[in-house]
PDB file of C-alpha atoms in Angstrom:
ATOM      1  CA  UNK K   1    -185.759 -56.952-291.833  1.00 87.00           C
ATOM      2  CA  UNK K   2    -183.824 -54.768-293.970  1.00 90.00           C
ATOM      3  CA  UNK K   3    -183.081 -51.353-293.340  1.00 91.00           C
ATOM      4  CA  UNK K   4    -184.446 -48.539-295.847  1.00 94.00           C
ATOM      5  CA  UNK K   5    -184.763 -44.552-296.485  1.00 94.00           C
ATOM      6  CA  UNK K   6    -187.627 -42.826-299.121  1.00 96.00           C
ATOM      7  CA  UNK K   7    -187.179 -39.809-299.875  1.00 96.00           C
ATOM      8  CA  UNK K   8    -190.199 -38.766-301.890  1.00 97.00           C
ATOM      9  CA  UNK K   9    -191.929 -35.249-303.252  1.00 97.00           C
ATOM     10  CA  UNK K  10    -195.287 -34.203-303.066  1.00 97.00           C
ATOM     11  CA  UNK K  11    -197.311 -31.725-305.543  1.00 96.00           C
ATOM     12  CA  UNK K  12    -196.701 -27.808-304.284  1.00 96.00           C
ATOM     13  CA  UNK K  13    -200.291 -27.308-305.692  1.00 95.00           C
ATOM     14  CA  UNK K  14    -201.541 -29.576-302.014  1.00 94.00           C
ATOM     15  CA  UNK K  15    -202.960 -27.772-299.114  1.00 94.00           C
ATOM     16  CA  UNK K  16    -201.041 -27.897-295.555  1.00 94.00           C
ATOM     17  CA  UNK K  17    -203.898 -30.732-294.646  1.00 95.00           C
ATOM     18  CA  UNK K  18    -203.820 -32.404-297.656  1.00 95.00           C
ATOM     19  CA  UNK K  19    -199.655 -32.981-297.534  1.00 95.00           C
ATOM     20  CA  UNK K  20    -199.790 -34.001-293.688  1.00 95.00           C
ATOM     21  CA  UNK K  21    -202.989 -36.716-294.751  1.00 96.00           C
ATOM     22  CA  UNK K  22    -201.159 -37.858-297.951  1.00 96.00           C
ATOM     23  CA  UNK K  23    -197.458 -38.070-295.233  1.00 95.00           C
ATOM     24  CA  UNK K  24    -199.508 -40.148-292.826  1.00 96.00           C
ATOM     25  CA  UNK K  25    -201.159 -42.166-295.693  1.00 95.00           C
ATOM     26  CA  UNK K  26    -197.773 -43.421-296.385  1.00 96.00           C
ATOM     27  CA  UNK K  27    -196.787 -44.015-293.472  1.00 95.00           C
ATOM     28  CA  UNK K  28    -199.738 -45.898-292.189  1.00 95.00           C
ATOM     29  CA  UNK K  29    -199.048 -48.418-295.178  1.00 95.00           C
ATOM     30  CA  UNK K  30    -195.854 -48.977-294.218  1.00 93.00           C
ATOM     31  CA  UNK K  31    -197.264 -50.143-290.687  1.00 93.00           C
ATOM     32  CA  UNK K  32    -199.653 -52.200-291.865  1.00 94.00           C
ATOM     33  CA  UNK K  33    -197.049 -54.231-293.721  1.00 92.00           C
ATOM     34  CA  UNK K  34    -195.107 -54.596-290.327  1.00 91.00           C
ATOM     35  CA  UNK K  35    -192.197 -51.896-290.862  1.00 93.00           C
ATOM     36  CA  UNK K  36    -190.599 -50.238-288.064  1.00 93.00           C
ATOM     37  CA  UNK K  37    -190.669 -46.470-288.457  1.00 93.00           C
ATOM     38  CA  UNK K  38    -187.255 -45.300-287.600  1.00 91.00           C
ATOM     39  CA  UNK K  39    -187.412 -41.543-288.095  1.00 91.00           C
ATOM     40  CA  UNK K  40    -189.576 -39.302-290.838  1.00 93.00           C
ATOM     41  CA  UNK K  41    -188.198 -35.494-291.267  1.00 92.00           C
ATOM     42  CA  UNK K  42    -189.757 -32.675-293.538  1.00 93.00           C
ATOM     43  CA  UNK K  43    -188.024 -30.722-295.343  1.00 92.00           C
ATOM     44  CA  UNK K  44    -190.454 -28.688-296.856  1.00 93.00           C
ATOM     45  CA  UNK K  45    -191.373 -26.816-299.799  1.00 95.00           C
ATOM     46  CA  UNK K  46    -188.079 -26.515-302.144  1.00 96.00           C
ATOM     47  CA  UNK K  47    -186.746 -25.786-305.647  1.00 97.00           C
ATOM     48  CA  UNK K  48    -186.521 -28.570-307.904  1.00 96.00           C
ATOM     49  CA  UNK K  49    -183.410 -28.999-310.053  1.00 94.00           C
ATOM     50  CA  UNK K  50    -185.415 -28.969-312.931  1.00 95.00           C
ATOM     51  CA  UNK K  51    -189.719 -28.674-313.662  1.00 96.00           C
ATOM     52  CA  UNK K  52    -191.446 -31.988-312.872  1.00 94.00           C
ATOM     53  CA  UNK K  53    -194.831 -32.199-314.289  1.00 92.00           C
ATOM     54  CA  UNK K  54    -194.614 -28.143-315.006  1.00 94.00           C
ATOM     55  CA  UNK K  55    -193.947 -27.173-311.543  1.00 95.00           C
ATOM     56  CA  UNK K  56    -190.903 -25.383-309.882  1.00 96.00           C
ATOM     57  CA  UNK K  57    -191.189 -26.462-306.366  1.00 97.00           C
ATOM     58  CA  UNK K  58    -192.466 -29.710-304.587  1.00 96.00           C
ATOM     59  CA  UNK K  59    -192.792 -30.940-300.720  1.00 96.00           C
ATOM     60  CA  UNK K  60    -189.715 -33.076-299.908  1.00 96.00           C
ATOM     61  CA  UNK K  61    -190.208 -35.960-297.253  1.00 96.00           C
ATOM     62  CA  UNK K  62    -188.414 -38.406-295.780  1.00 94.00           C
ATOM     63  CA  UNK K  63    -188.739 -41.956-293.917  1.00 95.00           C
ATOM     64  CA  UNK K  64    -186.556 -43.896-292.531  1.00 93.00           C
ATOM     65  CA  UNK K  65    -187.954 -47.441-291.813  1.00 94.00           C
ATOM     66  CA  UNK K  66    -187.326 -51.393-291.359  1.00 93.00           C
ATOM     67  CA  UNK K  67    -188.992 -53.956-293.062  1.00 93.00           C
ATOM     68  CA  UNK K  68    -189.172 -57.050-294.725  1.00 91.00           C
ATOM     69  CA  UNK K  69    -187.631 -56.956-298.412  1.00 88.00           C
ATOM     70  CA  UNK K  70    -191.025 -58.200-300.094  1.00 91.00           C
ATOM     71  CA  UNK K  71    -193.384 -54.974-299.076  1.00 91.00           C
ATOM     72  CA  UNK K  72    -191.188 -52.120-301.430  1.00 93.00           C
ATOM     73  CA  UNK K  73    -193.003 -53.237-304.531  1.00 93.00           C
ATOM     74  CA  UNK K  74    -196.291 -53.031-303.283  1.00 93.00           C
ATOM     75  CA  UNK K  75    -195.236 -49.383-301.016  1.00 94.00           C
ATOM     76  CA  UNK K  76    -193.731 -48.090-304.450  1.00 95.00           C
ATOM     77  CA  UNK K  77    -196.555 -49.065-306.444  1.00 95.00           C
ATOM     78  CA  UNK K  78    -198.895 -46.621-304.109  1.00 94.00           C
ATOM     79  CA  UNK K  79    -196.199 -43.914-304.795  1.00 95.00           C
ATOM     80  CA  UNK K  80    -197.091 -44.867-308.674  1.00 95.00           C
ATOM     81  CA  UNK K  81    -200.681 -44.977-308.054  1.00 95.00           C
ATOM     82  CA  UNK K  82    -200.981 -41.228-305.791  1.00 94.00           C
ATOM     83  CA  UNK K  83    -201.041 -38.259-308.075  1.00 94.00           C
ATOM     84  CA  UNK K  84    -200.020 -36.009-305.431  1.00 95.00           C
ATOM     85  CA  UNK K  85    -196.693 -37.408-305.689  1.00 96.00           C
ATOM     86  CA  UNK K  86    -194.206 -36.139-308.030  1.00 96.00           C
ATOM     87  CA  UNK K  87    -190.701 -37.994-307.580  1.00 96.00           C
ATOM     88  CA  UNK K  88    -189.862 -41.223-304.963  1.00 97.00           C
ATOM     89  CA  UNK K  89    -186.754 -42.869-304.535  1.00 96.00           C
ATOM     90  CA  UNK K  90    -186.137 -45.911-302.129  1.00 96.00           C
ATOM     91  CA  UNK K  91    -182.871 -47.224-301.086  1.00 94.00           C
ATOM     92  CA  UNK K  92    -181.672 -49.966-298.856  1.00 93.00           C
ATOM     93  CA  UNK K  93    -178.983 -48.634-296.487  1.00 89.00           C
ATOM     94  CA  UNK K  94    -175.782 -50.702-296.087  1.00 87.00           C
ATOM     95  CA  UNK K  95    -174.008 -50.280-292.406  1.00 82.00           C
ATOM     96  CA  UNK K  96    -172.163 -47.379-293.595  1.00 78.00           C
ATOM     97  CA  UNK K  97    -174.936 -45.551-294.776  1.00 79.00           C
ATOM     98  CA  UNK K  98    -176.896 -46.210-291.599  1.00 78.00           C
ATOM     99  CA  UNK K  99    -174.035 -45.294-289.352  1.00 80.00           C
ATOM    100  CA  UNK K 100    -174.637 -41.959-291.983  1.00 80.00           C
ATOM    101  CA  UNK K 101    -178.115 -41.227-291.359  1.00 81.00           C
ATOM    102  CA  UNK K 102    -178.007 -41.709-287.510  1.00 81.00           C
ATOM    103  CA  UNK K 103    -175.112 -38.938-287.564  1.00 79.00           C
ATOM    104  CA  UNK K 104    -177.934 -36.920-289.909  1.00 79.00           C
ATOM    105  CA  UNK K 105    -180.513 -37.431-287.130  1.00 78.00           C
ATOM    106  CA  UNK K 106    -177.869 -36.221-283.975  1.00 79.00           C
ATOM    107  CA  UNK K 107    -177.737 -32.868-285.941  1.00 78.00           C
ATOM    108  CA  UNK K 108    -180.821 -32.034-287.117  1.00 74.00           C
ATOM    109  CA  UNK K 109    -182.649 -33.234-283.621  1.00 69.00           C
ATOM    110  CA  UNK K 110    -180.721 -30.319-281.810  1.00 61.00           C
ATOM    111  CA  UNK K 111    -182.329 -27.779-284.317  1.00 54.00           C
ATOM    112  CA  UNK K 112    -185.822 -29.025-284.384  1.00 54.00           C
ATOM    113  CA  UNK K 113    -185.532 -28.856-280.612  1.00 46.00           C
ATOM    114  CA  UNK K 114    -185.336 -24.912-281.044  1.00 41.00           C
ATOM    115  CA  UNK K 115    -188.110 -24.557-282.532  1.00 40.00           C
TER     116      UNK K 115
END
């Protein structure tokens, strides 16, 4: 099982319920096609860099996950297939960029704990 991060951006036009249904959607497939959820943050509604489909802003999520190599195509082709979402990009972590994220995780757990 290889070791992968999303990072993906949903349509500012969605409702609170509609986001959270579309999140869990996504997740839920990954599941099903036996990946290990490692850790899923959200980030929330930002700026984009530049206007994507005519809009400003979008809902920034991401997953961290395991899985076998052979179920990205078919998880990116739902991305492809779900209006609601605007951008995606998946990448495979190396042992550097894993060592990365888990230092990621230590300090944003001890902020969402304030909350």
């Amino acid at each position: 099982m290889n070791h992968y991060e999303t990072v993906f951006i949903l349509n500012p036009v969605l409702s609170d319920t509609q986001v959270k249904e579309t999140v869990k959607k996504f997740e839920d497939y990954l599941v099903s096609k036996g990946a290990e959820m490692i850790w899923k943050e959200d980030w929330g509604l930002k700026k984009l860099a530049y206007p994507i489909q005519k809009k400003k802003t979008g809902f920034y999520h991401l997953f961290e996950f395991k899985c076998p190599g052979e179920a990205i195509s078919a998880y990116e082709l739902e991305f492809r297939r779900d209006d609601s979402i605007m951008r995606y990009l998946t990448v495979k972590l190396d042992k550097h960029a894993a060592a990365w994220a888990e230092k990621r995780k230590d300090r944003v757990k001890p902020s969402k704990a304030k909350k």
